[in-house]
Tab-separated table of N, CA and C in Angstrom:
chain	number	residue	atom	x	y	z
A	42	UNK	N	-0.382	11.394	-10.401
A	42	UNK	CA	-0.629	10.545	-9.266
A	42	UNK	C	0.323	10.958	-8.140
A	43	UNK	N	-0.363	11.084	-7.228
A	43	UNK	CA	0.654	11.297	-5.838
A	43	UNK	C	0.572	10.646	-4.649
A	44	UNK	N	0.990	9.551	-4.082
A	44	UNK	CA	0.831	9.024	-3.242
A	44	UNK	C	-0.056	9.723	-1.641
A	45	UNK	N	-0.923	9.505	-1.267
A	45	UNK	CA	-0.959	10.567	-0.107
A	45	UNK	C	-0.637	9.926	0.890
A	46	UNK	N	-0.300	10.151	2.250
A	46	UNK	CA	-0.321	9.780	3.802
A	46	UNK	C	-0.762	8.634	4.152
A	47	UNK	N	-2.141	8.271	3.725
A	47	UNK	CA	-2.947	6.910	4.468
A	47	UNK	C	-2.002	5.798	3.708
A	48	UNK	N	-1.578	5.937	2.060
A	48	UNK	CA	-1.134	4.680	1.371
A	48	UNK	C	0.232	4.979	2.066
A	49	UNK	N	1.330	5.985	1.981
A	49	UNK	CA	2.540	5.610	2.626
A	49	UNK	C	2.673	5.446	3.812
A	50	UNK	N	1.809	5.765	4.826
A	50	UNK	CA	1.533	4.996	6.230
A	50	UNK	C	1.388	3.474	6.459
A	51	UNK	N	0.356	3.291	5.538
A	51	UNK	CA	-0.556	1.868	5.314
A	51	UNK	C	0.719	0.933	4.906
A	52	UNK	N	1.655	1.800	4.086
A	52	UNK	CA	2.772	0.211	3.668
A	52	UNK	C	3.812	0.560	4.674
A	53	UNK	N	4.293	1.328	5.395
A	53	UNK	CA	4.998	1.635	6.582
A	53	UNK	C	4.590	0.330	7.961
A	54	UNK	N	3.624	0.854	7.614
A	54	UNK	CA	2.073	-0.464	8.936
A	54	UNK	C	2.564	-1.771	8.619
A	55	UNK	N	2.384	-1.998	7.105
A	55	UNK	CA	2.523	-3.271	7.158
A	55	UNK	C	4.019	-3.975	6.818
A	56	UNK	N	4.834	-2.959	6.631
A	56	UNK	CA	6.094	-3.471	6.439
A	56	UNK	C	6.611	-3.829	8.328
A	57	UNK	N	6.265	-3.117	8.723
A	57	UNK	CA	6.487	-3.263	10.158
A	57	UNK	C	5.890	-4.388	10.840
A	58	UNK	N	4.833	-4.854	10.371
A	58	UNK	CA	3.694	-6.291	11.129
A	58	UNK	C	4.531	-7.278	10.240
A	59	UNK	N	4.885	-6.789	8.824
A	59	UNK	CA	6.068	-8.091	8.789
A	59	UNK	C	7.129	-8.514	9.597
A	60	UNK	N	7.736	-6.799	9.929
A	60	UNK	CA	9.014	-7.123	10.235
A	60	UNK	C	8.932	-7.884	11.885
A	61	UNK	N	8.134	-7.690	12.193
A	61	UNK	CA	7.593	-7.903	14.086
A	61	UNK	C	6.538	-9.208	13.934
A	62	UNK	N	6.177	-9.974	12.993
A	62	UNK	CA	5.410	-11.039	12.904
A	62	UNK	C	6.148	-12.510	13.682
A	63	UNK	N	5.246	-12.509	14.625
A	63	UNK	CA	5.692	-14.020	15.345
A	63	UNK	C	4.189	-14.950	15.448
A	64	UNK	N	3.316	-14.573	14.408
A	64	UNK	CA	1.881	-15.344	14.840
A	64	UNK	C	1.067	-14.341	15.858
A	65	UNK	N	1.767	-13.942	16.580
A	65	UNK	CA	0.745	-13.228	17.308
A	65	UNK	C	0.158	-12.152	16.781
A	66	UNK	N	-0.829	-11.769	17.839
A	66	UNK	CA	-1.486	-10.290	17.527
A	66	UNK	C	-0.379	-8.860	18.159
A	67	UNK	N	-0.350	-7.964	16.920
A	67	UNK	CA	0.793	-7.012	17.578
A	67	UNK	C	-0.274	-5.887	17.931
A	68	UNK	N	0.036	-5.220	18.905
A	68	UNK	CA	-0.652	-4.318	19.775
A	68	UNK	C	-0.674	-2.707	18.508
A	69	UNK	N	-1.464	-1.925	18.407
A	69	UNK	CA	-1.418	-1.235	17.458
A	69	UNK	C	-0.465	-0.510	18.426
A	70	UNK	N	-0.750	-0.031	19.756
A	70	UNK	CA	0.057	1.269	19.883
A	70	UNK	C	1.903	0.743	19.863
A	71	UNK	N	1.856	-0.551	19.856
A	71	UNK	CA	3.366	-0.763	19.733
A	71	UNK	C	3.797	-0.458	17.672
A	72	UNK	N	2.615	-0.487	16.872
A	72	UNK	CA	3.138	-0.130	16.042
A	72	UNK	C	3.175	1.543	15.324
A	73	UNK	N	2.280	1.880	16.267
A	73	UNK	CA	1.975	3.331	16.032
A	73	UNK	C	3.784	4.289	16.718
A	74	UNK	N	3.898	3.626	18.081
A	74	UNK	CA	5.285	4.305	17.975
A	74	UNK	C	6.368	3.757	17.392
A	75	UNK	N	6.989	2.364	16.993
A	75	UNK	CA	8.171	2.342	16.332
A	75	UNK	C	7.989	3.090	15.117
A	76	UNK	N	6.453	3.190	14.344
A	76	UNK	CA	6.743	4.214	13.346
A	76	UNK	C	6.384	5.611	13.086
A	77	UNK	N	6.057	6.232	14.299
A	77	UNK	CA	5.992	7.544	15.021
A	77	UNK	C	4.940	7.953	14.145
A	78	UNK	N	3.195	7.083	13.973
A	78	UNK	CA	2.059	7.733	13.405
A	78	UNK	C	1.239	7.729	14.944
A	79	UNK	N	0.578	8.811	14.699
A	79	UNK	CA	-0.456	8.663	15.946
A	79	UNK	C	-1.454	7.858	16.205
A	80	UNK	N	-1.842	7.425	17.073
A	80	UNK	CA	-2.975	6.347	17.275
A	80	UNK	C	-4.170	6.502	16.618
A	81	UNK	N	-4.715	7.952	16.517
A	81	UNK	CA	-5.611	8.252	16.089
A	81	UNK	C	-5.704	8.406	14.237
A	82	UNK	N	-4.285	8.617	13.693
A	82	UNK	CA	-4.154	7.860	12.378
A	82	UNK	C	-4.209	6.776	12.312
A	83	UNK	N	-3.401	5.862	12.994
A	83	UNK	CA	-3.635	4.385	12.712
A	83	UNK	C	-5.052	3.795	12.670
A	84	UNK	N	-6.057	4.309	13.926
A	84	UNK	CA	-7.015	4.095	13.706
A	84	UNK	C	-8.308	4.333	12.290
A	85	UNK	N	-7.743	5.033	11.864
A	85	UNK	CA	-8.181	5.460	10.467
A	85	UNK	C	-7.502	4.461	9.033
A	86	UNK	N	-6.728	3.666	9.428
A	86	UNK	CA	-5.677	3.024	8.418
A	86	UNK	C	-6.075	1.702	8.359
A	87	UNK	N	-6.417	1.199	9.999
A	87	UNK	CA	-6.331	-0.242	10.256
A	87	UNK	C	-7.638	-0.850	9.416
A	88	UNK	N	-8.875	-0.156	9.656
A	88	UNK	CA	-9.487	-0.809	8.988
A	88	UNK	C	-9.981	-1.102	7.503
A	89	UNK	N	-9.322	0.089	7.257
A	89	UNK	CA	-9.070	-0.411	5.598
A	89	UNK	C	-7.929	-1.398	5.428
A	90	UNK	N	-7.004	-1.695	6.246
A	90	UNK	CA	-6.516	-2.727	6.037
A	90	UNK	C	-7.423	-3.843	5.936
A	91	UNK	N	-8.195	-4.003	7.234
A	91	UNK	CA	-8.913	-5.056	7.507
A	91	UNK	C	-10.162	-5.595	6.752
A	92	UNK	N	-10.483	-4.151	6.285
A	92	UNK	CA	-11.706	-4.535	5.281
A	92	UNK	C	-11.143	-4.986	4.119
A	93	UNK	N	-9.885	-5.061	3.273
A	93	UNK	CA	-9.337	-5.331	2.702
A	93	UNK	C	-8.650	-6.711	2.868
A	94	UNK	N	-8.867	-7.254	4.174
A	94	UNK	CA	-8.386	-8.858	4.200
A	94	UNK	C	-6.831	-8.805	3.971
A	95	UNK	N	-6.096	-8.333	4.515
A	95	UNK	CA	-4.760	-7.489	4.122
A	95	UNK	C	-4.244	-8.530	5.723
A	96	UNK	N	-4.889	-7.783	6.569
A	96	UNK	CA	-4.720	-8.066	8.080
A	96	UNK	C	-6.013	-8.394	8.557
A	97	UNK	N	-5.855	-9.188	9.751
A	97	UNK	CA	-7.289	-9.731	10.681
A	97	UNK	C	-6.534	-8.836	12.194
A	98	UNK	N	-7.533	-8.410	12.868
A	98	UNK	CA	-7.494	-8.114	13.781
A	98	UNK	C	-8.394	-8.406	15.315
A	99	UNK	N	-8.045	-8.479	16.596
A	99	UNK	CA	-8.948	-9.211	17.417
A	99	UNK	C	-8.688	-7.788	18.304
A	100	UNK	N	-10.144	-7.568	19.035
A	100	UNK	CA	-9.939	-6.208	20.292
A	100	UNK	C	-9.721	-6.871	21.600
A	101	UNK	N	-9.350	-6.136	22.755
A	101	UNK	CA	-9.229	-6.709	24.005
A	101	UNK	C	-8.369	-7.110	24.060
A	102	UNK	N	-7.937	-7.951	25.598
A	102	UNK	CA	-6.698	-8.485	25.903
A	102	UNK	C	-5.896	-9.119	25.136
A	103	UNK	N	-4.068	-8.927	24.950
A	103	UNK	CA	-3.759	-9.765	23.949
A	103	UNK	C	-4.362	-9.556	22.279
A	104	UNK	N	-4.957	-8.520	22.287
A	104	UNK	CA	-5.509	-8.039	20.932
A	104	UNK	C	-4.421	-7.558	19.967
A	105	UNK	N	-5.190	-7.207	19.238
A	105	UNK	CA	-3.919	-6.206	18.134
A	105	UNK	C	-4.368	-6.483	16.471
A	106	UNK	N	-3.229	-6.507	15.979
A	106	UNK	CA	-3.061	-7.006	14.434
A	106	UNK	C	-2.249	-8.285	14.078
A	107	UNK	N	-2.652	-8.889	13.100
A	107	UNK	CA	-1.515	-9.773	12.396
A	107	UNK	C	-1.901	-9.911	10.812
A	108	UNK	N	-0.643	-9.972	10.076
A	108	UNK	CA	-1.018	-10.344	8.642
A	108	UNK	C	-1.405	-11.377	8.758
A	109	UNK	N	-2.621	-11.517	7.552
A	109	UNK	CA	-3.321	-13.024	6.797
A	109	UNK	C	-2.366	-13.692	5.716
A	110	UNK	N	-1.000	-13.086	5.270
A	110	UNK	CA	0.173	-13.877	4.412
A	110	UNK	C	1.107	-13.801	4.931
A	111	UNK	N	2.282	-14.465	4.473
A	111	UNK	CA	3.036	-13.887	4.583
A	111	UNK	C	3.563	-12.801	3.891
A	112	UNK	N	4.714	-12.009	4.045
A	112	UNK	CA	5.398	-10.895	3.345
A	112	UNK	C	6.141	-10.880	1.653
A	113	UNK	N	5.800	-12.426	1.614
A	113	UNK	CA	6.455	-12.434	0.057
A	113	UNK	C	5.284	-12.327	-0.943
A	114	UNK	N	3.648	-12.307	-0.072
A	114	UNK	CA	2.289	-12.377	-1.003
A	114	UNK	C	1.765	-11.559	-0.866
A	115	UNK	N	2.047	-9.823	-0.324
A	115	UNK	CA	1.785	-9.038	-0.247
A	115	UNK	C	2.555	-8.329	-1.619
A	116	UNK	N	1.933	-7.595	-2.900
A	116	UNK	CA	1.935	-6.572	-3.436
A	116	UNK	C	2.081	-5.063	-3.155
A	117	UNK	N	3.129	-4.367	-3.419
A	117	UNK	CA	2.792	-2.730	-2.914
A	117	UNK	C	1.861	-2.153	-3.624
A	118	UNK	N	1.610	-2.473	-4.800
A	118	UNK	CA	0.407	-2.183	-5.932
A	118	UNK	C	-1.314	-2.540	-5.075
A	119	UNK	N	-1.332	-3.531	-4.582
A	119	UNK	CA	-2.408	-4.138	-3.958
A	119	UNK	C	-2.723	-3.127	-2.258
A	120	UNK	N	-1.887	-3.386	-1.609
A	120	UNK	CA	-1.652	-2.287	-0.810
A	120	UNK	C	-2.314	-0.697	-0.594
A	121	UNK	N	-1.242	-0.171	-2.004
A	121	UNK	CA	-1.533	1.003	-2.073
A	121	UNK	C	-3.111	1.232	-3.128
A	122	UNK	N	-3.169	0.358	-4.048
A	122	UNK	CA	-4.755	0.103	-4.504
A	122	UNK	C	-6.146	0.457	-3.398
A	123	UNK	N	-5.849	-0.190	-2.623
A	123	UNK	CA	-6.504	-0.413	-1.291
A	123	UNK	C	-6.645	0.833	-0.742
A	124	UNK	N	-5.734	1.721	-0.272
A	124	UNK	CA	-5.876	2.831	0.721
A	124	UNK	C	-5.695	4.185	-0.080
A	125	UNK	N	-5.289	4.149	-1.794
A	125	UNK	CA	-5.552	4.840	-2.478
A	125	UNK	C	-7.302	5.245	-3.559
A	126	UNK	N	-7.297	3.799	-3.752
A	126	UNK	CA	-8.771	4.179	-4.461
A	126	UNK	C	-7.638	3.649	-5.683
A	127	UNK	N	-6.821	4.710	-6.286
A	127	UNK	CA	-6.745	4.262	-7.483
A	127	UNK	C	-5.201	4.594	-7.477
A	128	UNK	N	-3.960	4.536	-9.006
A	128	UNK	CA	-3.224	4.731	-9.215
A	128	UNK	C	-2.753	5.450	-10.150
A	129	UNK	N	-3.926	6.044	-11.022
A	129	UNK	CA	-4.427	6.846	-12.652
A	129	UNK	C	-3.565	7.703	-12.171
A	130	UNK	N	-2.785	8.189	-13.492
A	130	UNK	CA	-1.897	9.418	-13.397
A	130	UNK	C	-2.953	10.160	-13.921
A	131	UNK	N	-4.052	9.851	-14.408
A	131	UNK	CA	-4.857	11.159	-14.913
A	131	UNK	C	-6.108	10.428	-14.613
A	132	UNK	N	-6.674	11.125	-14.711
A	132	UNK	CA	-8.617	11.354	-13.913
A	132	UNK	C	-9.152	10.559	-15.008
A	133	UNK	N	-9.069	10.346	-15.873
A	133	UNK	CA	-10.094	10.471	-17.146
A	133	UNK	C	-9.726	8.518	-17.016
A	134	UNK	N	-8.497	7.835	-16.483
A	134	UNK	CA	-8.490	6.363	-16.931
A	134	UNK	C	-8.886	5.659	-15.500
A	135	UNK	N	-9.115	6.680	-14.295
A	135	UNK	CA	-9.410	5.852	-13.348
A	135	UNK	C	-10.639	5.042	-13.658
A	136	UNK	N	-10.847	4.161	-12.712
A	136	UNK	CA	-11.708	2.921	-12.670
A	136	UNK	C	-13.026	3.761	-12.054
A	137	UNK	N	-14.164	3.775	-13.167
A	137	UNK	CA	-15.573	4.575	-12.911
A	137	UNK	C	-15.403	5.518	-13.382
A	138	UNK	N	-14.637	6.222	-14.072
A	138	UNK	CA	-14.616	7.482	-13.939
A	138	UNK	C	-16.014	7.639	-15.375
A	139	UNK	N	-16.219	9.042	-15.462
A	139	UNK	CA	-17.333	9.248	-16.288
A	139	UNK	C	-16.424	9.515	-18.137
A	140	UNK	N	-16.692	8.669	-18.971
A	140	UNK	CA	-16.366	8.783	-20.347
A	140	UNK	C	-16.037	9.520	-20.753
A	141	UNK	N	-14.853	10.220	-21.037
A	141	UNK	CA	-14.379	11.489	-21.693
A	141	UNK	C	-14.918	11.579	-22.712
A	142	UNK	N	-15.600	12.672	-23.305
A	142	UNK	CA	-16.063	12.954	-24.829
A	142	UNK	C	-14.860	13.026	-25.803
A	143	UNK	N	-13.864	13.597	-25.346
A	143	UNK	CA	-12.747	13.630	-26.337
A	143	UNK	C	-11.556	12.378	-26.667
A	144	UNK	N	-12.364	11.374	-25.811
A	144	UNK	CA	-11.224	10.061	-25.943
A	144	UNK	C	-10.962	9.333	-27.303
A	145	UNK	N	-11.933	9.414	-27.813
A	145	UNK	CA	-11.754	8.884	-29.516
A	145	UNK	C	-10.769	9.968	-30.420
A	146	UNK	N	-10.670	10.769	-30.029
A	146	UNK	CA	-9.665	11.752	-30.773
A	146	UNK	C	-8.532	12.295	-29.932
A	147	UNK	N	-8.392	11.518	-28.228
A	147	UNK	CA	-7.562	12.428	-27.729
A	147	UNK	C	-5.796	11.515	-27.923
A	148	UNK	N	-5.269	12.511	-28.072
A	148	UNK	CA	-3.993	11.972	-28.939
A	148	UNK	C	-2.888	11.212	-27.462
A	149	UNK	N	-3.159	11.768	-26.324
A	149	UNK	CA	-2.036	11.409	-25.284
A	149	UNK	C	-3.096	10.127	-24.722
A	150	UNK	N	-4.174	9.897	-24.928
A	150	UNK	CA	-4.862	8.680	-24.207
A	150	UNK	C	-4.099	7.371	-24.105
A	151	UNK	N	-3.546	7.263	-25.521
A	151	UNK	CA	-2.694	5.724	-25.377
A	151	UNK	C	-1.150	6.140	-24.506
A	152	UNK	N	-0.448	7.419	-24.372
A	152	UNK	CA	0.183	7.670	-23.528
A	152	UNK	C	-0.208	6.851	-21.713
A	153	UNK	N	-1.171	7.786	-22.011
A	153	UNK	CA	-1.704	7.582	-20.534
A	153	UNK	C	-1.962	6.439	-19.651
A	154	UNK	N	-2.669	5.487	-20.738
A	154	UNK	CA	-3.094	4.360	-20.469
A	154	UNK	C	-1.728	3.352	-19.978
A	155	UNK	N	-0.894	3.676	-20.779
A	155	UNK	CA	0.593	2.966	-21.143
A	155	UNK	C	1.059	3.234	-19.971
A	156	UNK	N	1.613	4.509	-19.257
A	156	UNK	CA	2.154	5.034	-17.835
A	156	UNK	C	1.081	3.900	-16.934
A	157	UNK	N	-0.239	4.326	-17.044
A	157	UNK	CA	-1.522	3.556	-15.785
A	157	UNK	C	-0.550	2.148	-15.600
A	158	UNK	N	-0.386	1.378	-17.119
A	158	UNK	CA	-0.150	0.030	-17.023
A	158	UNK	C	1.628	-0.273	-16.321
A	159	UNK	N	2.345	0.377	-16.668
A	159	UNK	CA	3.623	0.708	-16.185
A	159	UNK	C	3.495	1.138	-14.631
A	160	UNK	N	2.683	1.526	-14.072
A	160	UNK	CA	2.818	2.022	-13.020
A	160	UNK	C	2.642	0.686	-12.172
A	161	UNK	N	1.515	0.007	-12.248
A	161	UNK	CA	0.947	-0.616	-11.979
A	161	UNK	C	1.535	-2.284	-11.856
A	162	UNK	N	2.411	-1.978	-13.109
A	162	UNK	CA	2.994	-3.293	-13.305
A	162	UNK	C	4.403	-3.066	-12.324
A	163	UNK	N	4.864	-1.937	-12.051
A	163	UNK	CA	5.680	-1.912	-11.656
A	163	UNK	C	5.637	-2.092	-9.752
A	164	UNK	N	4.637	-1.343	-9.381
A	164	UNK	CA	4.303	-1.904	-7.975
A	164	UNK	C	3.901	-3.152	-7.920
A	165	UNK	N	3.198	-3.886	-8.652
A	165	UNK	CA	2.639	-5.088	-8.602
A	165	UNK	C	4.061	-6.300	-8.686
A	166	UNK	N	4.706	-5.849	-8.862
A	166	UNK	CA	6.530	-6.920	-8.879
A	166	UNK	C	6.645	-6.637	-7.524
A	167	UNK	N	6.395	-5.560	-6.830
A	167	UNK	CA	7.556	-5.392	-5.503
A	167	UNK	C	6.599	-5.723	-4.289
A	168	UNK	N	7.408	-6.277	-3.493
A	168	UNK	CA	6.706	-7.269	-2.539
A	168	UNK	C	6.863	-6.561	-0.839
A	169	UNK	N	6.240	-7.177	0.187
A	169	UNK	CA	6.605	-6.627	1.397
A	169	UNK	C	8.253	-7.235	1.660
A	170	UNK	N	8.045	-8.388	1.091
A	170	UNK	CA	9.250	-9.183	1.802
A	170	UNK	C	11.219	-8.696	1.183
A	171	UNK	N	10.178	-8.051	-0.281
A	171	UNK	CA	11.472	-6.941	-0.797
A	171	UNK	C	11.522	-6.133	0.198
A	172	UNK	N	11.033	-4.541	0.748
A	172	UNK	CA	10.914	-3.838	1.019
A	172	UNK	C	11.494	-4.531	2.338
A	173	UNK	N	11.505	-5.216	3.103
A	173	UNK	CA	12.099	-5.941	4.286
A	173	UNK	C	13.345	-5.853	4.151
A	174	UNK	N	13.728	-6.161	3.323
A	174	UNK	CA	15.175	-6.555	3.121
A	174	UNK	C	16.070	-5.775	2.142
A	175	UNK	N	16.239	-4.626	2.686
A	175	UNK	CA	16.924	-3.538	1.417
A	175	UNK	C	18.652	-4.141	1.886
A	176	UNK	N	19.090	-4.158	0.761
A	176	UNK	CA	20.891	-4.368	0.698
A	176	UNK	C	21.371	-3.512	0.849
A	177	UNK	N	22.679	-3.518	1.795
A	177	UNK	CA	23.544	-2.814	2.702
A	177	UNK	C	24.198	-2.063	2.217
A	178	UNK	N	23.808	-0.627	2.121
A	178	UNK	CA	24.926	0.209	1.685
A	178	UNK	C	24.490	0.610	-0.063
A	179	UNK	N	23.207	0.073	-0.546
A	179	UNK	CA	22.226	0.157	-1.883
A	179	UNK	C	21.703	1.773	-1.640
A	180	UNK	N	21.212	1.957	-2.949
A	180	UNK	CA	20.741	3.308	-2.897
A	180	UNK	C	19.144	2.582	-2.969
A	181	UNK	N	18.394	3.960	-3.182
A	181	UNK	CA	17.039	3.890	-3.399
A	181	UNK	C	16.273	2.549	-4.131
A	182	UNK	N	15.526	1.610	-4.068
A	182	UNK	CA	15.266	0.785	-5.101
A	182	UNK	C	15.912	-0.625	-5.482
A	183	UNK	N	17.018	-0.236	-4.565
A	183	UNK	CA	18.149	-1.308	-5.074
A	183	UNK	C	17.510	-2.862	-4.370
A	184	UNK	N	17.930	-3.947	-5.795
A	184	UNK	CA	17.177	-5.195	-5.019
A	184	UNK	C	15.593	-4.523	-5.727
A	185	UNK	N	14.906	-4.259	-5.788
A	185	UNK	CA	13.895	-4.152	-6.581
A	185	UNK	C	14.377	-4.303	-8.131
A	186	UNK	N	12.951	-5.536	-8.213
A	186	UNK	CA	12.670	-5.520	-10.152
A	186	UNK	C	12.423	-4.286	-11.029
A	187	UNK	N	12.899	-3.504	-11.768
A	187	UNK	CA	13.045	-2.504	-12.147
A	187	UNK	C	12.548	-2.564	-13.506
């Protein structure tokens, strides 16, 4: 599994509409430069946010974005679910995928499955409102459920 661009953008996006949330609608291009993505990415991001009910957005004057929660009911698991498709470290456990013939005998499957659930469980603990608030002078992670 490798995170690509749209999901570490997408939680960049929304860690930022937390951090800048006053009720209002925030203007995309004010969030496109504090986090130096181009407009024309964001535009590709926002509405999978939106189709995702993540964020509501209004066009025109006074337009923009705002989250539909707050930052402590946002998931990074849910998030990155969203703008990833999936989180499978391997092809064969994603969601649809076509039945491996060798799964009844394949010996790393319960491996696999085990990492999927670990992975999963592990983004699904960490919140926007963590990611807001990293402690001063912490390394990587720190303040995250581990």
């Amino acid at each position: 599994m490798m995170i690509s661009t749209r999901g570490r953008y997408a939680l960049r996006v929304m860690i930022d509409m937390a951090e800048h949330s006053s009720g209002e609608y925030i203007p995309m291009k004010d969030i496109a430069r504090r986090q130096q993505i181009s407009l024309k990415y964001m535009e590709k991001i926002m509405p999978i946010l939106v189709g995702g009910k993540l964020v509501e957005g209004v066009h025109g004057k006074g337009g923009g974005y705002r989250l539909t929660r707050g930052p402590e009911e946002y998931k990074v698991g849910e998030i990155l679910r969203l703008t990833e498709g999936t989180l499978a470290p391997v092809h064969c456990i994603e969601c649809g995928a076509e039945p491996c013939e060798r799964a009844g005998e394949c010996r790393t499957l319960p491996m696999w499955l085990e990492l999927d659930k670990v992975i999963n469980d592990y983004l699904d603990s960490v919140t926007l409102d963590q990611l807001m608030r990293p402690e001063p002078g912490a390394g990587v992670g720190a303040g995250l459920a581990i």
